[in-house]
Short mmCIF file of C-alpha atoms and ligand atoms in Angstrom, two decimals:
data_model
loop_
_atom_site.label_atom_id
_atom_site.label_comp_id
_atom_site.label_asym_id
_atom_site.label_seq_id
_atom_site.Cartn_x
_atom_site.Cartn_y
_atom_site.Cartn_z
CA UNK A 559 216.77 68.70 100.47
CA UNK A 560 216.85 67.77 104.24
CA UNK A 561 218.99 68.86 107.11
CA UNK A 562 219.57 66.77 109.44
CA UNK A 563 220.00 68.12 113.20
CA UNK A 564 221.30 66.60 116.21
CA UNK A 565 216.82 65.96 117.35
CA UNK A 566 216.42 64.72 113.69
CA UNK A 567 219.31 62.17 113.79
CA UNK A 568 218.31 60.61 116.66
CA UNK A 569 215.15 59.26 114.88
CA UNK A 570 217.29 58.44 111.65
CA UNK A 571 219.48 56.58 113.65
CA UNK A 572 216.77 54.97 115.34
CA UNK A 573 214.98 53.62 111.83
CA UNK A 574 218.14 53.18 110.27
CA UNK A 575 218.91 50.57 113.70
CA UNK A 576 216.06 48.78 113.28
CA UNK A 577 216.57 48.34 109.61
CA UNK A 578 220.18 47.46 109.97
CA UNK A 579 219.91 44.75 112.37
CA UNK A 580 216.25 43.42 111.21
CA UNK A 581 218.40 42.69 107.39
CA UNK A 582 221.07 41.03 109.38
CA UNK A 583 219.12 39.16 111.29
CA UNK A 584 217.29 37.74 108.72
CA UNK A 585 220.60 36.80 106.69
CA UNK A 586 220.95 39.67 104.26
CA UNK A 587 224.56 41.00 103.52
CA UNK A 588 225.03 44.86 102.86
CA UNK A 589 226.11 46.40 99.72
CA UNK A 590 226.16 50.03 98.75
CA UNK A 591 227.08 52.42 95.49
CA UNK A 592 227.69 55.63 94.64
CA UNK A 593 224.48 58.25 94.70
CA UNK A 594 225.76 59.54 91.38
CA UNK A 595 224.40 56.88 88.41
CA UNK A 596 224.40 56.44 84.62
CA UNK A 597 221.14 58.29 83.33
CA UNK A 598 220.95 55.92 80.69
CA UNK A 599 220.47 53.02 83.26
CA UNK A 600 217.90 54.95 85.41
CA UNK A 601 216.04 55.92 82.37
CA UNK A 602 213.34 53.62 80.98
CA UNK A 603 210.70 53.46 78.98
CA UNK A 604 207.95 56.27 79.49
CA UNK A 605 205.07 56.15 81.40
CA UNK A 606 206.49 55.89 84.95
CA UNK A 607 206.41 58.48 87.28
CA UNK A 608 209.84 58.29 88.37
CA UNK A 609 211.48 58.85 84.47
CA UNK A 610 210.38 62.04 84.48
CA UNK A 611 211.78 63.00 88.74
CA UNK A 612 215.21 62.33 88.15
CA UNK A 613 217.90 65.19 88.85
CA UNK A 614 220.09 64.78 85.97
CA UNK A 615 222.69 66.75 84.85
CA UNK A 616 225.65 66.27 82.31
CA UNK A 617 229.05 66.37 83.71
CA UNK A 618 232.71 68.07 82.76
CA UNK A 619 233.37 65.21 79.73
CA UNK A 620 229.91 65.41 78.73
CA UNK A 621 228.50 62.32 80.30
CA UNK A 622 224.70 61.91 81.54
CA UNK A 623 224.48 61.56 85.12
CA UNK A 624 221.90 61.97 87.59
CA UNK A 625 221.60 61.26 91.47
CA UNK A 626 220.01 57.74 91.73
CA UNK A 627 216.02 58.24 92.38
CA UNK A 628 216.19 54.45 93.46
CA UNK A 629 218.42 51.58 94.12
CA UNK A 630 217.47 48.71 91.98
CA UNK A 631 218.88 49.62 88.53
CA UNK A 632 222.17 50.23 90.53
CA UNK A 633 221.38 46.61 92.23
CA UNK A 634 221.18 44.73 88.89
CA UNK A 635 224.14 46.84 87.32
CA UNK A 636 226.22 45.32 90.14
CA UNK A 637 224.50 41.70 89.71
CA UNK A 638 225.32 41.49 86.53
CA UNK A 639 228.89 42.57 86.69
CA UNK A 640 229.66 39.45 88.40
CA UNK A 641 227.26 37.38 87.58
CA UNK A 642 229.40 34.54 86.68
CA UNK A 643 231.32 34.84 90.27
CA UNK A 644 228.35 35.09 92.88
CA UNK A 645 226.51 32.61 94.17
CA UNK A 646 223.18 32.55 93.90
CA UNK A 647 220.36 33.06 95.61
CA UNK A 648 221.84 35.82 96.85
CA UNK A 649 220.33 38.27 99.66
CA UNK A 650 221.64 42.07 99.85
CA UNK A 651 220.29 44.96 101.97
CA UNK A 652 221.55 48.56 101.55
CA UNK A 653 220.48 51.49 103.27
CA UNK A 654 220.29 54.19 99.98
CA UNK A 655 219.86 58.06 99.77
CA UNK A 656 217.66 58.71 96.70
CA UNK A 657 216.60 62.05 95.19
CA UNK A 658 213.40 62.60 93.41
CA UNK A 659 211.91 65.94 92.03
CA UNK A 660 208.38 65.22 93.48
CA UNK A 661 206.05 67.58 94.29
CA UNK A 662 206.61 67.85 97.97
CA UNK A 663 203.89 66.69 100.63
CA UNK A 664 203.42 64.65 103.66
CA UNK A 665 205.36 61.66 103.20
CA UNK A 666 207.24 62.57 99.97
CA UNK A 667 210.42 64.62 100.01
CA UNK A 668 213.52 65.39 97.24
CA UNK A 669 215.40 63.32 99.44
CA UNK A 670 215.17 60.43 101.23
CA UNK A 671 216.80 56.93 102.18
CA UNK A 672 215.36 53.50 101.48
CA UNK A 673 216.23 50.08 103.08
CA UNK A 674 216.32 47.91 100.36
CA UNK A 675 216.21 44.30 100.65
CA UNK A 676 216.54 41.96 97.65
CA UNK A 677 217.01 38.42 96.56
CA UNK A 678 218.08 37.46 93.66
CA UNK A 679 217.57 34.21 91.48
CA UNK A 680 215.04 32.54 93.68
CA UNK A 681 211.50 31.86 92.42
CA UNK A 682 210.22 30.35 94.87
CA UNK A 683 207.41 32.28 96.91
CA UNK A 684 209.37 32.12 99.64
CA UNK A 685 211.58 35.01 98.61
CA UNK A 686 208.47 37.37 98.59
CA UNK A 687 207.86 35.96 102.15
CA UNK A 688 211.35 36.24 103.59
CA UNK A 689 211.18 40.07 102.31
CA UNK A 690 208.16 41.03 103.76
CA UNK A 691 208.66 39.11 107.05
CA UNK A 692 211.86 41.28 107.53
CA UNK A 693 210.25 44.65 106.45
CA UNK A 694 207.65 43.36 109.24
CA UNK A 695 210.68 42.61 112.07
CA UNK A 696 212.24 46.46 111.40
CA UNK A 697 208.12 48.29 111.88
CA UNK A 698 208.35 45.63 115.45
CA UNK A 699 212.06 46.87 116.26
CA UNK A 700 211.12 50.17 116.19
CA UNK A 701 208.20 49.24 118.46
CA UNK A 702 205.75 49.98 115.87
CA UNK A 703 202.67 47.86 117.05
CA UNK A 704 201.61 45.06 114.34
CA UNK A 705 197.36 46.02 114.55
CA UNK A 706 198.85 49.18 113.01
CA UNK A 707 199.59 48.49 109.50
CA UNK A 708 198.22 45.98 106.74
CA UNK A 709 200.68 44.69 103.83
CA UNK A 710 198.43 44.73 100.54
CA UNK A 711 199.74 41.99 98.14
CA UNK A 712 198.31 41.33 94.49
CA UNK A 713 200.07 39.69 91.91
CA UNK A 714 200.51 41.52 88.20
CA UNK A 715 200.30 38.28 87.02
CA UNK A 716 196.99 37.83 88.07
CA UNK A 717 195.71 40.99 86.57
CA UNK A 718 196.89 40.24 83.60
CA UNK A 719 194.96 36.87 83.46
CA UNK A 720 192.03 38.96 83.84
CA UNK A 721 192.68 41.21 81.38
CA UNK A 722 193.10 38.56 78.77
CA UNK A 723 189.81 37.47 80.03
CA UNK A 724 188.18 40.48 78.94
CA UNK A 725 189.86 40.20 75.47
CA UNK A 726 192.91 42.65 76.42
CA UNK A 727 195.75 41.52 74.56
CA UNK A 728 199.38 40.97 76.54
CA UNK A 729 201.37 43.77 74.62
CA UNK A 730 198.57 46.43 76.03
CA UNK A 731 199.19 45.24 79.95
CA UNK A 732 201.94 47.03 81.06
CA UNK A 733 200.24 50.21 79.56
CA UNK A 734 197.01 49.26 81.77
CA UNK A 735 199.04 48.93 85.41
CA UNK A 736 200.79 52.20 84.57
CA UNK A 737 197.24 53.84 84.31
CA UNK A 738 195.86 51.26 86.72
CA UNK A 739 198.15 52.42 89.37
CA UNK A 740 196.72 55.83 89.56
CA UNK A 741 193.29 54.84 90.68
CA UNK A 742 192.97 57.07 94.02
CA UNK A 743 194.97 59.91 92.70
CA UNK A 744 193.72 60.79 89.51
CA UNK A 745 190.58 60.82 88.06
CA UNK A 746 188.78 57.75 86.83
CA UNK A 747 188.17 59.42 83.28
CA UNK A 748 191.82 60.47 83.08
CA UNK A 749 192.69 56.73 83.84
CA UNK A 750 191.01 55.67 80.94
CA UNK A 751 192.18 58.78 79.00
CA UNK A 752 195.34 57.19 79.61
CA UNK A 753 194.50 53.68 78.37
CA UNK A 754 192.56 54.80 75.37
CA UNK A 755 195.86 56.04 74.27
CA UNK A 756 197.35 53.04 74.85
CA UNK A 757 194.82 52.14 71.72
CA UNK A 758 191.99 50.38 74.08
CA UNK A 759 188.55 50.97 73.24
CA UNK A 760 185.96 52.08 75.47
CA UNK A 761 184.05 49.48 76.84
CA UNK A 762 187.93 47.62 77.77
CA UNK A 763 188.95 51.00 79.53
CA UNK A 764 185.98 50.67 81.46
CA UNK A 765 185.97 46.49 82.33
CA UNK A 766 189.80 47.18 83.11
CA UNK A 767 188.59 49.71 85.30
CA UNK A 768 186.06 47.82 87.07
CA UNK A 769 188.41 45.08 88.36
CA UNK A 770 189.54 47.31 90.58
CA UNK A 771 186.07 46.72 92.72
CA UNK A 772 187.16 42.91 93.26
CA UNK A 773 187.41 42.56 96.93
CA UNK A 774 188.63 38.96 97.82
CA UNK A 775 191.07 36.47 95.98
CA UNK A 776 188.23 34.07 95.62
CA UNK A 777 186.29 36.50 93.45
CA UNK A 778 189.68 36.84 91.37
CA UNK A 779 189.92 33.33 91.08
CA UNK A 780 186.21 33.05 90.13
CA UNK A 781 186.92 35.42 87.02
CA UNK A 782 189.85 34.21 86.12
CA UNK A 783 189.45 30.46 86.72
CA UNK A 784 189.59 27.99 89.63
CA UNK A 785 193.41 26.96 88.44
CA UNK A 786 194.83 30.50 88.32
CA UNK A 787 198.51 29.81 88.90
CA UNK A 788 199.12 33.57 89.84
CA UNK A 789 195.85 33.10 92.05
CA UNK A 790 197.59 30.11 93.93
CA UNK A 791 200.89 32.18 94.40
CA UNK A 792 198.97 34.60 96.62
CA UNK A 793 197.45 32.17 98.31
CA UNK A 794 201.16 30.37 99.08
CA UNK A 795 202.35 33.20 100.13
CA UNK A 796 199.77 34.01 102.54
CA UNK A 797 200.26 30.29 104.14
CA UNK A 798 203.85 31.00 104.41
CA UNK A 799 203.23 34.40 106.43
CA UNK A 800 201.00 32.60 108.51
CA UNK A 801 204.36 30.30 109.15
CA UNK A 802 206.34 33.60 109.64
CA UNK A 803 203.46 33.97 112.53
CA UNK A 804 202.64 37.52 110.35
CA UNK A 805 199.24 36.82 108.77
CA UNK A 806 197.16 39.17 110.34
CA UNK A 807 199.23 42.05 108.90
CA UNK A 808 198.72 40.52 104.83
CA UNK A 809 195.75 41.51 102.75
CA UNK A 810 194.40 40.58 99.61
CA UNK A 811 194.09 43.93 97.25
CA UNK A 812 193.44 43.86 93.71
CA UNK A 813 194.07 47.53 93.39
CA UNK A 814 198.14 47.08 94.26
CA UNK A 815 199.85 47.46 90.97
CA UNK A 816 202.65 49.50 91.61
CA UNK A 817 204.07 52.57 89.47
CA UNK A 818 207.32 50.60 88.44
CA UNK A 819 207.28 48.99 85.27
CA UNK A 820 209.66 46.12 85.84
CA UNK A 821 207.75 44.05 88.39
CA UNK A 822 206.40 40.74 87.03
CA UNK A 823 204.51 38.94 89.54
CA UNK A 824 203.66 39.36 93.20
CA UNK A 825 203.34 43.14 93.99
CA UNK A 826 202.67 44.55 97.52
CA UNK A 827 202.98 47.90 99.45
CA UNK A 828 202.48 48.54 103.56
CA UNK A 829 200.05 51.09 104.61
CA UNK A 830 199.21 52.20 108.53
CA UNK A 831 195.13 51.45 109.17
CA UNK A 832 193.94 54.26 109.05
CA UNK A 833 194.66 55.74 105.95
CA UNK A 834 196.32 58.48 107.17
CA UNK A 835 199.89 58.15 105.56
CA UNK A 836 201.57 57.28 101.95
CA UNK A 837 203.12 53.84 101.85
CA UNK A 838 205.55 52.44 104.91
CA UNK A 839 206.94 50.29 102.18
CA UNK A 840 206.32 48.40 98.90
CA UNK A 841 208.09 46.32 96.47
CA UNK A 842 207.65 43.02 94.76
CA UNK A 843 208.84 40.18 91.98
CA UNK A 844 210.74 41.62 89.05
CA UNK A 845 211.73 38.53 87.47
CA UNK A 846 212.76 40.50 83.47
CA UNK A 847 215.54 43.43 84.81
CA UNK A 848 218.86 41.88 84.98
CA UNK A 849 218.11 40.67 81.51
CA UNK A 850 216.56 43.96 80.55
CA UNK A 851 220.40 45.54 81.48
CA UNK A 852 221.98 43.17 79.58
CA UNK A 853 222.75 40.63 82.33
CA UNK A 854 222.04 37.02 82.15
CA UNK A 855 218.43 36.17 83.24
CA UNK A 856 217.97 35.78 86.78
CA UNK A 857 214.79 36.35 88.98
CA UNK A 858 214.28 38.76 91.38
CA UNK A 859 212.29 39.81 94.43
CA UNK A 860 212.67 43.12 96.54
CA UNK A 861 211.51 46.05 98.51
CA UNK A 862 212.15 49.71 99.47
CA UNK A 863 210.78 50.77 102.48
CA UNK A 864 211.78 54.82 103.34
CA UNK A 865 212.64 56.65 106.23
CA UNK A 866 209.88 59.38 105.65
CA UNK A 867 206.90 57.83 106.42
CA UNK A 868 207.64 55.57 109.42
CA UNK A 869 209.52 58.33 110.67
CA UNK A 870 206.05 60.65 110.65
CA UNK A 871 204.10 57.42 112.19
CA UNK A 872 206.62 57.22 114.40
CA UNK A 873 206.19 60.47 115.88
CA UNK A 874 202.18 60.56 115.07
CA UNK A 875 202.40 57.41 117.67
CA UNK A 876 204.29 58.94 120.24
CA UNK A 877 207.14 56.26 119.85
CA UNK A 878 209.83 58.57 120.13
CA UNK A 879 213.11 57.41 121.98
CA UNK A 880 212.90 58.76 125.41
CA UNK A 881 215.76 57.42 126.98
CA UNK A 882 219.04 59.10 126.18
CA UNK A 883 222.35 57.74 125.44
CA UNK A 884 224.92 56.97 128.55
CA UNK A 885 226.57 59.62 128.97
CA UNK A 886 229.12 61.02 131.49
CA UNK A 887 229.62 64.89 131.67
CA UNK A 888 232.76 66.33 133.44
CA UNK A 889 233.70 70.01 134.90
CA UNK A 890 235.86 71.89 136.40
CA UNK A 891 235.86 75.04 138.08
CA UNK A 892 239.17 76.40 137.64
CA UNK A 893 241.75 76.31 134.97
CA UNK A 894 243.78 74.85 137.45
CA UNK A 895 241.61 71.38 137.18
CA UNK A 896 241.77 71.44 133.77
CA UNK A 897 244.00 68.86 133.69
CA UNK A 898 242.75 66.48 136.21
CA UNK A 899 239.31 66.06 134.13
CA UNK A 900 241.27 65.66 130.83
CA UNK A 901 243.13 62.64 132.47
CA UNK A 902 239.74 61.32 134.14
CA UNK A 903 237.64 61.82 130.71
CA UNK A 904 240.44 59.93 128.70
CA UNK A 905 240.47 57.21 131.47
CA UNK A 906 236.66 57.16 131.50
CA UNK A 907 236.50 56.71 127.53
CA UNK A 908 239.03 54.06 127.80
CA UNK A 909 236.70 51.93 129.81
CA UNK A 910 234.01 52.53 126.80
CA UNK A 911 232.13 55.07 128.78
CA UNK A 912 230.78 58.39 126.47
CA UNK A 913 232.00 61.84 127.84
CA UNK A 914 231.51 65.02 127.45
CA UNK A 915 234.55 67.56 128.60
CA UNK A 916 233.51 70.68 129.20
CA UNK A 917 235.92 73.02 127.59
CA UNK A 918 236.22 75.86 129.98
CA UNK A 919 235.79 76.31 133.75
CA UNK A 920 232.47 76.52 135.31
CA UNK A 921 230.21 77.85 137.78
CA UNK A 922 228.57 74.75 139.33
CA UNK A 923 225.11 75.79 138.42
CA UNK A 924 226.43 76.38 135.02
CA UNK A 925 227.79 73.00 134.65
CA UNK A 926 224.91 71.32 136.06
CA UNK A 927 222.62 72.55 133.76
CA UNK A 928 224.44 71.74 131.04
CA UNK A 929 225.05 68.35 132.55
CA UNK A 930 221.32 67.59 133.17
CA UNK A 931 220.46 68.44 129.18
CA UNK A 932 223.09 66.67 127.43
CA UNK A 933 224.16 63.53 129.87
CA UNK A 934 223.21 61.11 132.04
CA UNK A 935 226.30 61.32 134.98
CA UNK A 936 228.03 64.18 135.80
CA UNK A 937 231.63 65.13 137.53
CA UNK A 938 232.07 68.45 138.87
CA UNK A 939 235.81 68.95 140.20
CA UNK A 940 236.69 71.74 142.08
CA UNK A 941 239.99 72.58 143.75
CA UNK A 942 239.34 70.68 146.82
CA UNK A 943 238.42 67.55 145.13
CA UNK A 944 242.26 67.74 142.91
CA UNK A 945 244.17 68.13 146.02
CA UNK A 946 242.13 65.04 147.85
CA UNK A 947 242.09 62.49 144.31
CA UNK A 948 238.11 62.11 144.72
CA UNK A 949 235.33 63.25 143.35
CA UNK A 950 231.87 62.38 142.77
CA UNK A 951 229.92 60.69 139.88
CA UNK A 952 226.16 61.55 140.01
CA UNK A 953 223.68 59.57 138.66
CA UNK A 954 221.50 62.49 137.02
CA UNK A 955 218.54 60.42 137.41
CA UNK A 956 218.45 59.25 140.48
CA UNK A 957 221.00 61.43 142.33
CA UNK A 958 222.97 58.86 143.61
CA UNK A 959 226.33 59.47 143.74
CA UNK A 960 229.64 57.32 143.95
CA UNK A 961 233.37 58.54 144.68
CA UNK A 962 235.46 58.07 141.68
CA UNK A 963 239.22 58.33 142.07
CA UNK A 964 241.08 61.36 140.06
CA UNK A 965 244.19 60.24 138.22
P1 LIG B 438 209.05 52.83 95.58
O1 LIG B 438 207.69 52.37 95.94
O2 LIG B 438 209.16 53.85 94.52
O3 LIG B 438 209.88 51.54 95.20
O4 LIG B 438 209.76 53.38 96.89
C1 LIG B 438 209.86 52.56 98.04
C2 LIG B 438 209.54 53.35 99.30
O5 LIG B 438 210.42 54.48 99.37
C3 LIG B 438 208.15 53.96 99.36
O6 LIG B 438 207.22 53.03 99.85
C4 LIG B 438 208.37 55.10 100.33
O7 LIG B 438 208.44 54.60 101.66
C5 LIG B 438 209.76 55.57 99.98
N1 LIG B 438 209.76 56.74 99.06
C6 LIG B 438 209.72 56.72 97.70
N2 LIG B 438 209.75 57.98 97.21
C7 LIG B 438 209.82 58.80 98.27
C8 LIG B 438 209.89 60.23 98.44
N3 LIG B 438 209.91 61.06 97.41
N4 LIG B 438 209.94 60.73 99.69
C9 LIG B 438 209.93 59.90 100.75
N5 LIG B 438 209.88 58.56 100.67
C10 LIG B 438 209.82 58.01 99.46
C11 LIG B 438 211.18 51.56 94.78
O8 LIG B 438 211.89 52.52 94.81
C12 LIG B 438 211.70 50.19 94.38
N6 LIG B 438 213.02 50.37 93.77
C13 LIG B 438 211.74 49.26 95.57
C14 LIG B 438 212.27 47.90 95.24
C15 LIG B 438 213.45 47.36 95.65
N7 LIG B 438 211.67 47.02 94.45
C16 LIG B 438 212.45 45.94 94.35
N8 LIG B 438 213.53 46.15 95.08
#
């Protein structure tokens, strides 16, 4: 698990910022639950990677528990609790803390927090757009540069037109993506190990294989017909980016599948250019899962997008935060000030300003280099400056000073 130091916050802060006011801005409203969730709901069926990384334990009364490896059971629990009372659409961003016991390398920890961003009961395309757009806005707010990352979109629903072009029955799909979606990390004969035992022969392991080398939509379309509906979703969607003014940053990729079961449609996942890191983000349409909980049926569109991996491109693009906080530190060089700067920190903090107190009296050089690591302005009162009412703020920065009345 992480810790978290005072260095280390400041870039938490810094993504969680951007992702705070990027989900307001576009209209989301926040929402949040307890890290502790029912196994039962987090549990589904096999074949997902994230079944089998969840920390779960059993608790005092006997109850399954386990720390929430994601957010959206938890979202459609809480959908469907008040189903009848909200109205939908409804848009909801949290910030979430999720555990997951993965084997531990660049970009994936135990722990980590998501921005989630969701809308639920819309089908319209636009939902997919209005989520990526603002996943785009938070990578711009935290100055990430747009040539730096491409948003890879494919549509389950497509793929599964083509595999009922090559003969592959419906019921063996969701089998396929979950062995589709390791293409790149596994072996190719272990993928088709792992969709021979979902009873496919050879020669449809190997043509479900091979439509992973389709390069553009219109070779998609080609295969699976001019009037692919799920074709012509992608193709929406890209026109309404364009509207968003965030084309450039959308790609076509067959090979986007996912490694959650639920999704149902349009599927997508942000990667930086060069290759270099695991995904920025990824989400998509997961029209089935408040049903699947026993809610009413309601579509459903969403993303996660973690702090790990923007926080590493962050620092691999030297985007750090230079600029430090206002701050205001205040000394003293005798006990006998002591309670001069009390009464000028408390009437400096009044007027909104941050301070910093110094607890004990100071040699000047002492204070000053303490003042110069962890503020912007300093005050240094000595004995001369109680008895006169004055002292001096200094601008750290640019040395200028400015006489500031004691009270
Ligand atoms: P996910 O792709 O499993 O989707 O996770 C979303 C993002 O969380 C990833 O792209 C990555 O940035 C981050 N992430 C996931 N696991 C780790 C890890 N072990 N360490 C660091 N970062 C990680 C979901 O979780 C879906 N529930 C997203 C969603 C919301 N779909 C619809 N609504």
């Amino acid at each position: 698990m992480r810790d978290f130091y005072p260095e280390d916050m400041k870039l938490r802060n810094r993504i969680f910022d951007a992702w705070r006011s990027s989900a307001t801005a576009s209209g989301f409203e926040q929402y949040d639950a307890c890290v502790v969730e029912s196994l039962e709901l987090l549990q589904r069926k096999a074949g997902e990677e994230i079944v089998n990384q969840i920390y779960a334990f059993e608790d005092k009364s006997g109850r399954n528990l386990a720390l929430r490896p994601e957010m959206t059971p938890t979202l459609a629990r809480m959908v469907a609790a008040r189903q009848g009372a909200l109205s939908f659409p409804i848009k909801w961003f949290t910030i979430a803390q999720c555990f997951r016991y993965e084997r531990m390398t660049r970009g994936r920890k135990r722990e980590h927090y998501q921005l989630n961003l969701d809308i639920i009961d819309e089908d319209s395309v636009a939902a997919e757009a209005e989520v990526i757009y603002t996943a785009i806005s938070a990578l711009r707010r935290m100055g990430v540069p747009d040539s730096a990352y491409k948003v890879r979109v494919s549509n389950r629903a497509l793929l599964s037109e083509l595999l009922v072009s090559l003969g592959i029955e419906k019921e063996f799909h969701s089998g396929v993506f979950m062995a589709l979606d390791k293409k790149g990390k596994i072996p190719r004969e272990e993928i088709e190990g792992l969709m021979r035992a979902e009873n496919l022969d050879d020669s449809a392991c190997s043509a479900a294989f091979d439509l992973m080398d389709i390069s553009t939509l219109e070779d998609a379309e080609q295969i699976a017909g001019e009037s692919s509906p799920s074709a012509a979703r992608i193709s929406e969607l890209f026109a309404l980016l364009a509207d968003y003014g965030v084309a450039d940053q959308a790609v076509f990729d067959i090979s986007v599948i996912r490694g959650l079961s639920y999704y149902t449609g349009i599927v997508f996942e942000a990667f930086d250019v060069k290759g270099e890191f695991r995904a920025i983000f990824g989400g998509g349409r997961y029209d089935n899962l408040l049903s699947a909980i026993g809610g009413k049926p309601a579509s459903a569109v969403g993303l996660g997008f973690g702090d790990v991996v923007i926080g590493e491109i962050i620092q691999s693009l030297g985007l750090e935060e230079t600029t430090s906080l206002e701050c205001v530190a205040i000394g003293y060089m005798t006990d006998d000030e002591r309670s001069v700067a009390t009464r000028l920190a408390g009437k400096l903090r009044s007027e909104g300003r941050n301070v910093t107190l110094q607890t004990r009296p100071a040699k000047a050089k002492a204070f000053f280099s303490f003042a110069g690591a962890n503020a912007t302005h300093a005050v240094f009162i000595g004995p001369d400056d109680r008895l006169s009412g004055k002292a001096n703020l200094k601008n750290l920065a640019t040395r200028e000073q400015t006489a500031i009345d004691l009270v």
